[in-house]
Coordinates of C-alpha atoms and ligand atoms in Angstrom, one line a residue:
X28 CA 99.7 -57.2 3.0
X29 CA 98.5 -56.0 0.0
X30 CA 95.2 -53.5 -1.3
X31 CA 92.7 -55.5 -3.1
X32 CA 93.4 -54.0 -6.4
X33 CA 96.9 -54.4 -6.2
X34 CA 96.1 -57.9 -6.5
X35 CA 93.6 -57.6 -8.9
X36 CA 96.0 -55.6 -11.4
X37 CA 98.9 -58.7 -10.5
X38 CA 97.0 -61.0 -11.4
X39 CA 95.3 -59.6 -14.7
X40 CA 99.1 -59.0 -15.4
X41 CA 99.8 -63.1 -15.6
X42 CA 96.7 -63.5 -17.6
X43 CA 97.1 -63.0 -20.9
X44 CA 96.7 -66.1 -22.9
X45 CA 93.6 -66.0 -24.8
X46 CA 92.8 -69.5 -26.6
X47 CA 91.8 -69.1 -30.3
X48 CA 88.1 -68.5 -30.7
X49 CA 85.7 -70.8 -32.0
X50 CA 82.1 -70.8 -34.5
X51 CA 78.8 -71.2 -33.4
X52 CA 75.6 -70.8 -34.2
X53 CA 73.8 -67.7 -33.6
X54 CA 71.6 -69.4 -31.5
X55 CA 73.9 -70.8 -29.0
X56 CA 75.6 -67.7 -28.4
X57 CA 74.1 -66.3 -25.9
X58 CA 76.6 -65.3 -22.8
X59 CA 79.7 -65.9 -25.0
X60 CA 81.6 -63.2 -26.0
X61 CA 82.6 -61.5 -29.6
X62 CA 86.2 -62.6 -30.6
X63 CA 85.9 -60.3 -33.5
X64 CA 84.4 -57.0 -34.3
X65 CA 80.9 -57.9 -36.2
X66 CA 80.6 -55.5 -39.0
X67 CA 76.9 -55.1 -41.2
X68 CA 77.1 -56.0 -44.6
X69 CA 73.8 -54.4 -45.1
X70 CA 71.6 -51.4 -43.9
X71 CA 68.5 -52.2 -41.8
X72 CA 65.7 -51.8 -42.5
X73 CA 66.9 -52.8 -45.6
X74 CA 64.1 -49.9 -47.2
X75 CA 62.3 -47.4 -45.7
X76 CA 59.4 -49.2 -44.8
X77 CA 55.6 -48.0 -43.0
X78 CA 55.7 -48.2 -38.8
X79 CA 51.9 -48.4 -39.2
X80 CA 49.0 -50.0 -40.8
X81 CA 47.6 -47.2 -43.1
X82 CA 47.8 -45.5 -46.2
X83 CA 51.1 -44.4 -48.0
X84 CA 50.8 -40.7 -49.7
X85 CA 53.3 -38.5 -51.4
X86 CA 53.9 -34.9 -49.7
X87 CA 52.2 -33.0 -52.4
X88 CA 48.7 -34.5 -51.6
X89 CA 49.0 -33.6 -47.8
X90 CA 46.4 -31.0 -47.2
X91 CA 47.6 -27.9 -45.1
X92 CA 44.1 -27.6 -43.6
X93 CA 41.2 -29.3 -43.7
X94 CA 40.8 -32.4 -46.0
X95 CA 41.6 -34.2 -49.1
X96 CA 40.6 -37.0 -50.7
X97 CA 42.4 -39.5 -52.5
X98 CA 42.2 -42.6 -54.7
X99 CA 43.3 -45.6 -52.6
X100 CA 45.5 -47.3 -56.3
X101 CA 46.0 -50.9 -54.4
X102 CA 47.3 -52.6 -51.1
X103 CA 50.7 -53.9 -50.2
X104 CA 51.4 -56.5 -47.4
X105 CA 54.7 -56.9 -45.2
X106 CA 56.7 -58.5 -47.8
X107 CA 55.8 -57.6 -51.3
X108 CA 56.9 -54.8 -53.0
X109 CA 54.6 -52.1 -55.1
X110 CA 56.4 -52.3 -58.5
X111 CA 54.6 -49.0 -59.6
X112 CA 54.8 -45.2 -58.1
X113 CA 52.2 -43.1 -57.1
X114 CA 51.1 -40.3 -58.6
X115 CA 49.1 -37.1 -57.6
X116 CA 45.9 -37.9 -56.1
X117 CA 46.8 -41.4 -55.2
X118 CA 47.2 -43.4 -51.7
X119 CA 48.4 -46.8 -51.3
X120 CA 46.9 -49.2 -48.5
X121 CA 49.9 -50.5 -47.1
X122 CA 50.9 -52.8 -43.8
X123 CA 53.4 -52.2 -40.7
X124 CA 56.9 -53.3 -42.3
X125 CA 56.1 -53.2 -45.8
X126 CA 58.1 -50.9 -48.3
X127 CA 57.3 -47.1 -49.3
X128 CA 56.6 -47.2 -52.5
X129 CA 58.4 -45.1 -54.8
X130 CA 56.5 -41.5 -54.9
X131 CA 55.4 -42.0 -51.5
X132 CA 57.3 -40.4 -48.6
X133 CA 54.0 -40.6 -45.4
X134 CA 52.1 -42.6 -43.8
X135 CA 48.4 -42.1 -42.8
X136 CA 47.6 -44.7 -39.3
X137 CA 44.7 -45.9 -40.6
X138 CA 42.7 -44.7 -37.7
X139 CA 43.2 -41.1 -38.3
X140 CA 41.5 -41.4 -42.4
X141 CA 38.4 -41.9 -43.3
X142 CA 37.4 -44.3 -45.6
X143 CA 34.9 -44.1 -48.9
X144 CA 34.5 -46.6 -51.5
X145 CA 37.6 -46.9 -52.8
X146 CA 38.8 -43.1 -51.7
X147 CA 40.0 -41.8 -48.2
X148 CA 39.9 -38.5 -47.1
X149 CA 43.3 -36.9 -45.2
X150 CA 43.6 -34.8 -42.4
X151 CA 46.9 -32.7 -42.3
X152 CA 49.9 -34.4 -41.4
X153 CA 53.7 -34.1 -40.8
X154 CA 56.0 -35.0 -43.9
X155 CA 57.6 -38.3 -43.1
X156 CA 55.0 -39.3 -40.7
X157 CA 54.7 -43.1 -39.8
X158 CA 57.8 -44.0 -42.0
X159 CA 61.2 -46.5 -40.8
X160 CA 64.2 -45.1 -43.0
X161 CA 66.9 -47.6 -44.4
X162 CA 69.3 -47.8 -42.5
X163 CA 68.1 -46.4 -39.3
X164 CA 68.8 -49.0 -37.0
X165 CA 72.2 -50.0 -38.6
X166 CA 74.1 -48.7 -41.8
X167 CA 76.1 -50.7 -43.8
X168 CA 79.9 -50.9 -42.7
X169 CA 79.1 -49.8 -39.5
X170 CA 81.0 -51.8 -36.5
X171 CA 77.6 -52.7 -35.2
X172 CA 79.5 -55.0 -31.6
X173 CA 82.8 -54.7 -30.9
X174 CA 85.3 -57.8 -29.9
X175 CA 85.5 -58.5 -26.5
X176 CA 81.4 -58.0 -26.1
X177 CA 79.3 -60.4 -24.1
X178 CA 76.3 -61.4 -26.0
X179 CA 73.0 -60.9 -24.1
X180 CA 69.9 -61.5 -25.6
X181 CA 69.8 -58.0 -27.4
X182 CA 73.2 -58.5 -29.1
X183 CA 72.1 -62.0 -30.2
X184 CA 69.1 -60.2 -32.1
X185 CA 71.0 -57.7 -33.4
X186 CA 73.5 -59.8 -35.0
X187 CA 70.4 -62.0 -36.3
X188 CA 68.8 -58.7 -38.1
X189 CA 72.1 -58.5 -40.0
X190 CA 71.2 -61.9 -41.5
X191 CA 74.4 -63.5 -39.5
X192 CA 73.7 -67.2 -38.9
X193 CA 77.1 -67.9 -36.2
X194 CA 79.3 -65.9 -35.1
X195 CA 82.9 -65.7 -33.7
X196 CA 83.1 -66.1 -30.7
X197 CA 85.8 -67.0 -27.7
X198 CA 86.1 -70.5 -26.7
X199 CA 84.8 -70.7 -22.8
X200 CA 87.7 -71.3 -20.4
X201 CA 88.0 -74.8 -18.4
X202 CA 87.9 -74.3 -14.6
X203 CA 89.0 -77.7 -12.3
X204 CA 87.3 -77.5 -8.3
X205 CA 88.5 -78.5 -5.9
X206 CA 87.8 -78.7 -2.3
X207 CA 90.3 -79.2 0.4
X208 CA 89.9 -80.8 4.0
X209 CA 89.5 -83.9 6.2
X210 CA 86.0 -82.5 7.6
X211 CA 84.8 -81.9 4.7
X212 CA 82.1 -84.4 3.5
X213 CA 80.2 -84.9 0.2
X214 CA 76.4 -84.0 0.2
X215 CA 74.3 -86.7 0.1
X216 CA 76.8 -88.9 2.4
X217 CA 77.1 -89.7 5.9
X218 CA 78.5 -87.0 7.5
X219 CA 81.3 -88.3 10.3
X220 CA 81.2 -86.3 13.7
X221 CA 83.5 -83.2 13.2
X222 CA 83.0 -83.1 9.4
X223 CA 81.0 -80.5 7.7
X224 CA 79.0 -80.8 4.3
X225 CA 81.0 -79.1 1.3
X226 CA 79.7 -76.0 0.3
X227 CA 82.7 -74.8 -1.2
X228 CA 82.5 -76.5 -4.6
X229 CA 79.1 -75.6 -5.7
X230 CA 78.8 -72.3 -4.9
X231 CA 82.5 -72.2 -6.9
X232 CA 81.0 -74.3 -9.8
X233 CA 77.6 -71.8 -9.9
X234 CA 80.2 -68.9 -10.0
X235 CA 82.0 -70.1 -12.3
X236 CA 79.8 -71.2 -14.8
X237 CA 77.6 -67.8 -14.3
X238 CA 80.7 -66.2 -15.1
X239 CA 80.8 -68.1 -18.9
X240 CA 83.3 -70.9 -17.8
X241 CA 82.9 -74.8 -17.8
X242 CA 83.5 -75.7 -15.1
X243 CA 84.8 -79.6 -13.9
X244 CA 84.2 -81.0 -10.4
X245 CA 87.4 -82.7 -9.3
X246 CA 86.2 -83.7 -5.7
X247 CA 87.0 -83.3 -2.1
X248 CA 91.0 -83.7 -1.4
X249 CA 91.9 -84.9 2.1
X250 CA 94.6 -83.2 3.3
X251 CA 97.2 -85.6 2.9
X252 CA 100.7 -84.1 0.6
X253 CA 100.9 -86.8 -1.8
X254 CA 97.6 -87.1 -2.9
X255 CA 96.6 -83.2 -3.2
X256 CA 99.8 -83.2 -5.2
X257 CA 98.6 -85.6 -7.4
X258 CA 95.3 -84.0 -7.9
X259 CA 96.5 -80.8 -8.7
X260 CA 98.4 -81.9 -11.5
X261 CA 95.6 -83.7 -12.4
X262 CA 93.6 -80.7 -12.3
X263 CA 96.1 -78.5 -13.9
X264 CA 96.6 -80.9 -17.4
X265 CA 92.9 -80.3 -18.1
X266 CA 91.7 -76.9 -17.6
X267 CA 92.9 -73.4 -18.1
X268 CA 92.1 -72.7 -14.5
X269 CA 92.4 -74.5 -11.3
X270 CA 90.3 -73.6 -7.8
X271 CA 90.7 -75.1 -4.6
X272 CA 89.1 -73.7 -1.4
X273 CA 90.8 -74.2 2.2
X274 CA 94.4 -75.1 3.3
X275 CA 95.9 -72.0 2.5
X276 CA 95.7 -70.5 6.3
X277 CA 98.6 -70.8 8.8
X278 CA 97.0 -74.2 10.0
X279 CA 99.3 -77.1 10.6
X280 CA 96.9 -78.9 7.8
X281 CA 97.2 -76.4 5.4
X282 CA 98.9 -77.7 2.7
X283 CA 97.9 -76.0 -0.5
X284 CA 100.9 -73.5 -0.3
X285 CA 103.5 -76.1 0.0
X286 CA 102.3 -77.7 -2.5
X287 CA 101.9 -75.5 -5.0
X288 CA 105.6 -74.7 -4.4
X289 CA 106.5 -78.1 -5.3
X290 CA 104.4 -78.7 -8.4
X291 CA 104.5 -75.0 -9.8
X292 CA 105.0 -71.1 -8.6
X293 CA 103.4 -69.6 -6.1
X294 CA 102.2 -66.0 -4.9
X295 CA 101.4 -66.3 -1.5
X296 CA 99.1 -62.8 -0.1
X297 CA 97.7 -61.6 2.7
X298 CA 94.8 -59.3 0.8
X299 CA 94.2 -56.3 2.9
X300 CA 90.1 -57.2 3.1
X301 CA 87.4 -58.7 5.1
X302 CA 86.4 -61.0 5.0
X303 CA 89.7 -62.6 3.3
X304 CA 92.1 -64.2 4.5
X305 CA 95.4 -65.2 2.9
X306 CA 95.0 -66.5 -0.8
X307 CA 97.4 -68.8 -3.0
X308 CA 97.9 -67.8 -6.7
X309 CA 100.5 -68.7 -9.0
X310 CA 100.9 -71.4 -11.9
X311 CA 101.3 -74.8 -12.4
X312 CA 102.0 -75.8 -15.9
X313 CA 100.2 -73.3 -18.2
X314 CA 96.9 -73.2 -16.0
X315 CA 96.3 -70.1 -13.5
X316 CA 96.2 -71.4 -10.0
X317 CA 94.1 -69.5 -7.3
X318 CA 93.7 -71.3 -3.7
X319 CA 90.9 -69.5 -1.9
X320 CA 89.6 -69.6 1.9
X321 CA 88.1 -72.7 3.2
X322 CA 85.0 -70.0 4.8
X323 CA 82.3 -70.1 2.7
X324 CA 81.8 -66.3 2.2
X325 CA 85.4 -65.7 1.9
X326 CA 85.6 -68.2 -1.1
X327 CA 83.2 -66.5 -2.5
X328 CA 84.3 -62.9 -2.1
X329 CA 87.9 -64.3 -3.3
X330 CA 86.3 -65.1 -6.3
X331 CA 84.3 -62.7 -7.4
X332 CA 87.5 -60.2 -6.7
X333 CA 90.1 -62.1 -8.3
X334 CA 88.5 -65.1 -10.1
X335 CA 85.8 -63.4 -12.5
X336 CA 88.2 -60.4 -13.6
X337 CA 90.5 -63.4 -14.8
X338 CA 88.4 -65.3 -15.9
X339 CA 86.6 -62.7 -18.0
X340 CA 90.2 -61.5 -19.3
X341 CA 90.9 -65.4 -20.5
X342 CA 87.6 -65.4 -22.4
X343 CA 88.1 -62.2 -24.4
X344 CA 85.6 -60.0 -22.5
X345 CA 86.6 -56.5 -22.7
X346 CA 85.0 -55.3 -19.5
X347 CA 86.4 -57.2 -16.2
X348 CA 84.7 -55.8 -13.6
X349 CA 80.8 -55.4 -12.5
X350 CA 79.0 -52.2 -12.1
X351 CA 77.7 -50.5 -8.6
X352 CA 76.0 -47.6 -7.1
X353 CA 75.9 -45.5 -4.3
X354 CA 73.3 -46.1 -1.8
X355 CA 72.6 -44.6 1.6
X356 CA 73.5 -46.2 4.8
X357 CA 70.4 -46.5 7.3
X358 CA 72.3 -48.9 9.9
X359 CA 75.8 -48.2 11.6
X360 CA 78.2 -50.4 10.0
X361 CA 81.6 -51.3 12.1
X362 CA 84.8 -50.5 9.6
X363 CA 88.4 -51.3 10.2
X364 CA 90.3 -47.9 8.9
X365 CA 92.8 -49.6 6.6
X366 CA 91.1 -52.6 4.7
X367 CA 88.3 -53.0 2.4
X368 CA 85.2 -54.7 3.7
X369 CA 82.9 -56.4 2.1
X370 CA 79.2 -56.6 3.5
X371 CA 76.4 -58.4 2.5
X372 CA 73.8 -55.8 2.1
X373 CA 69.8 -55.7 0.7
X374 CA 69.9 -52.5 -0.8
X375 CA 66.1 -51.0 -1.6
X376 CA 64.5 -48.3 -3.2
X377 CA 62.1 -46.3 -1.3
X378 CA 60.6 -44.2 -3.9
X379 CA 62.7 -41.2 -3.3
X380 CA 66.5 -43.2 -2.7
X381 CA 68.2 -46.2 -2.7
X382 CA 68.8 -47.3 1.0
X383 CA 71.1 -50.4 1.9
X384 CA 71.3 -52.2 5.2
X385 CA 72.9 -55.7 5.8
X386 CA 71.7 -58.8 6.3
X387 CA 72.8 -59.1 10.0
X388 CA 76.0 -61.1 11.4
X389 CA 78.7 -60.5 8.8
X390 CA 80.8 -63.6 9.9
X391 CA 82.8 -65.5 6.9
X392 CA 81.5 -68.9 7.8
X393 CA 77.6 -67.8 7.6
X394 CA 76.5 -68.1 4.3
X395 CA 72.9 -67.7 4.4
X396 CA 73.9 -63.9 4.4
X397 CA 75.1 -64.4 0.7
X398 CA 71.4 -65.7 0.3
X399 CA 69.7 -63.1 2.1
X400 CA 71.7 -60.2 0.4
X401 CA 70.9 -58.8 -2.9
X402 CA 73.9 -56.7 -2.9
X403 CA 77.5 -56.3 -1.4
X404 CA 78.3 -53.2 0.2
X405 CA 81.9 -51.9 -0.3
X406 CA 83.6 -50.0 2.3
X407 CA 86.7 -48.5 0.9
X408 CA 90.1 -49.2 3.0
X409 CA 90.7 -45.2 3.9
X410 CA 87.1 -45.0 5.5
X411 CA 86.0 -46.0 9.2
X412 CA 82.8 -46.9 11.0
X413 CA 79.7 -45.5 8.5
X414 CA 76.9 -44.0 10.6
X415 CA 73.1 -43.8 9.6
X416 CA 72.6 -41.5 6.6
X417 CA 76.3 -41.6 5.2
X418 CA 76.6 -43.1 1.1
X419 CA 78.4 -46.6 0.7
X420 CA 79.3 -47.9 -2.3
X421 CA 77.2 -51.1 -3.3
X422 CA 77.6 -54.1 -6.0
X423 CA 74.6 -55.9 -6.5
X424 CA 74.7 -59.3 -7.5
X425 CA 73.2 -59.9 -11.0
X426 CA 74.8 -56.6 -12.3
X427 CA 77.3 -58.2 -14.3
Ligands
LIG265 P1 90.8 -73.9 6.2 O1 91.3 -72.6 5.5 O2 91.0 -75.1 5.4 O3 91.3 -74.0 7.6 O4 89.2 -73.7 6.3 C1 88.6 -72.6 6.9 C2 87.2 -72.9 7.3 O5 86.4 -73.1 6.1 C3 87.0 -74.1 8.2 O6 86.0 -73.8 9.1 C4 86.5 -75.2 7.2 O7 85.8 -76.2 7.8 C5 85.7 -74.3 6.2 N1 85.7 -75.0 4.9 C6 86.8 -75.5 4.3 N2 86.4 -76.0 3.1 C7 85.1 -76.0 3.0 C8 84.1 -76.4 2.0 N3 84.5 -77.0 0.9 N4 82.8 -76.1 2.3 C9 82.4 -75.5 3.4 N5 83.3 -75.1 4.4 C10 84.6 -75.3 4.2
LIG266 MG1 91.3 -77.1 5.7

């Protein structure tokens, strides 16, 4: 048996073959991650510029009390530039964005002035009121994301304000599916007595194509030697990673481990969780190999614990694991002292804390709970039954 993060840390250990990154353009790069660091070449703003629509004045004609008037010299839009500088006395109508012009160092919101023909008169005001400075937001040289970043929407714009028109980024990695299993039956098709519909292979391909993969279906595999032989070579020529769920039990039909022995290596564990039950992973050619639980919530689980972190690793990510919190427990939750248990919880705020409670039977087969849940609560393996009122530790799903 081993912990769940001993197996994590084994398998990041075999994962280390990054592919070589590819261009794209800045507009299709959002959820890919940074191969390199992306440095500025410029400072933005590229001026100091006016956060409001006003009137630009130099610091000497800023009354201390009361208020002064001033000659308003001529008006500059986002865009253009004032070629000339201001002098005592003057003002300069000028827009949100548009450059201070030299002898100018405030700005006067427009609704604070008030206007005469051709003059305004100023109240007193702080120095360097209403102005952007170059270089606020980034400086030139600075390291403005770092390789191994996952571009979200905000990273996309920042590298777009540097004038960048693609970027470097990792290629995605292939993942082959698979599902494994006489009963299992393909949605949309007559389902024989005995057989169930797969669930297995979507839920995989959504996980694994949320988690910046592309992902390729390769079917249902009956369990018969030969032919999942046959597709997991298959599988194994085309993609950097290969899943399969079920057939890696103690059944007499579970045939994933012996075959994995044959056409690769294998890592056979018992993972010291629940739900979990044993999991394949090992190699065959230069793809990655995991063979997860036929149970629906177990397969999921399995991959969100050891799938993601390598898959993340194999696309350059520099962060491999998602983010949590603590919540307090306001339902008794059974605990086995010894493993680490996964719950599906719906964790809510109540205006004062956060408060989890789970979905209700916590069996591995029932997967509605994964729909139900917004959050998986994490009971650590040294801890026992949690009573009302005690803090758990929860994921919720969406925190990346
Ligand atoms: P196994 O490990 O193959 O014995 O499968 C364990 C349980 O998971 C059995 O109840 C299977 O019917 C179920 N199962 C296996 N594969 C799938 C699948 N692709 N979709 C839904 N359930 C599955
Ligand atoms: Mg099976």
């Amino acid at each position: 048996m081993i912990s769940v993060s001993d197996g994590q840390a084994r398998i990041l250990a075999q994962v280390t073959a990054v592919a070589p990154p590819e261009i794209v353009p800045i507009g299709r790069c959002l959820g890919r991650v940074a191969a390199e660091d992306v440095r500025s070449s410029m400072d933005v703003p590229p001026t100091d510029n006016s956060a409001v629509d006003g009137y630009a004045v130099g610091a000497a004609d800023i009354p201390s009390t009361g208020r002064r008037g001033l000659d308003v010299v001529a008006e500059l839009a986002a865009g253009t530039v004032f070629d000339g500088a201001l002098t005592r006395g003057q003002a300069l109508r000028i827009m949100t964005g548009a450059p201070m012009p030299a002898g100018a160092d405030t700005v006067y919101p427009q609704e604070i002035v008030t206007r005469e023909e051709g003059r305004i008169l100023v109240p007193p005001i702080e120095r360097g009121a209403n102005v952007r400075f170059r270089g606020e937001d980034v400086k030139a040289g600075a390291v403005v994301l770092a390789a191994g970043t996952v571009l979200r929407a905000q990273e996309v714009g920042v590298a777009a304000s540097l004038g960048l028109a693609q970027l470097v980024v990792a290629q995605r990695p292939r993942v082959a599916i698979l599902s494994t299993g006489d009963e299992v039956a393909e949605p949309g098709t007559e389902r024989r007595p005995g057989q169930i519909y797969d669930s297995n292979r979507f839920a995989l391909r959504g996980l694994a194509e949320t988690a910046g993969a592309i992902a390729a279906d390769h079917g249902i595999i009956p369990d018969v030697y030969d032919e999942l032989r046959r597709s997991l070579l298959a599988a194994a020529a085309s993609a950097d990673v290969v899943l399969t769920s079920g057939g890696v039990s103690v059944g007499d039909y579970d045939l994933v481990k012996a075959v994995l022995g044959d056409v690769g290596t294998i890592d056979f564990w018992q993972v010291a969780m629940q739900p979990g039950r044993p999991i394949a992973v090992g190699r065959i050619g230069s793809a990655h190999f995991f063979g997860l639980p036929g149970n629906p919530v177990a397969c999921m689980l399995t991959f969100h614990l050891f799938v993601r972190p390598a898959l993340w690793k194999l696309a350059g990510r520099r962060d491999l694991f998602g983010s949590g919190c603590h919540a307090v427990a306001i339902e008794p939750m059974r605990k086995k002292i010894g493993r680490r248990e996964f719950k599906r919880g719906i964790l809510s705020y109540t205006g004062e804390r956060w408060e989890v409670r789970t979905t209700g039977p916590q069996g591995s087969g029932i997967l509605t709970s994964m729909t139900t849940a917004n959050c998986l609560i994490l009971i650590e393996e040294e801890r026992g039954d949690v009573r009302p009122g005690e803090t758990v530790w929860v994921e919720p799903f969406g925190a990346a």
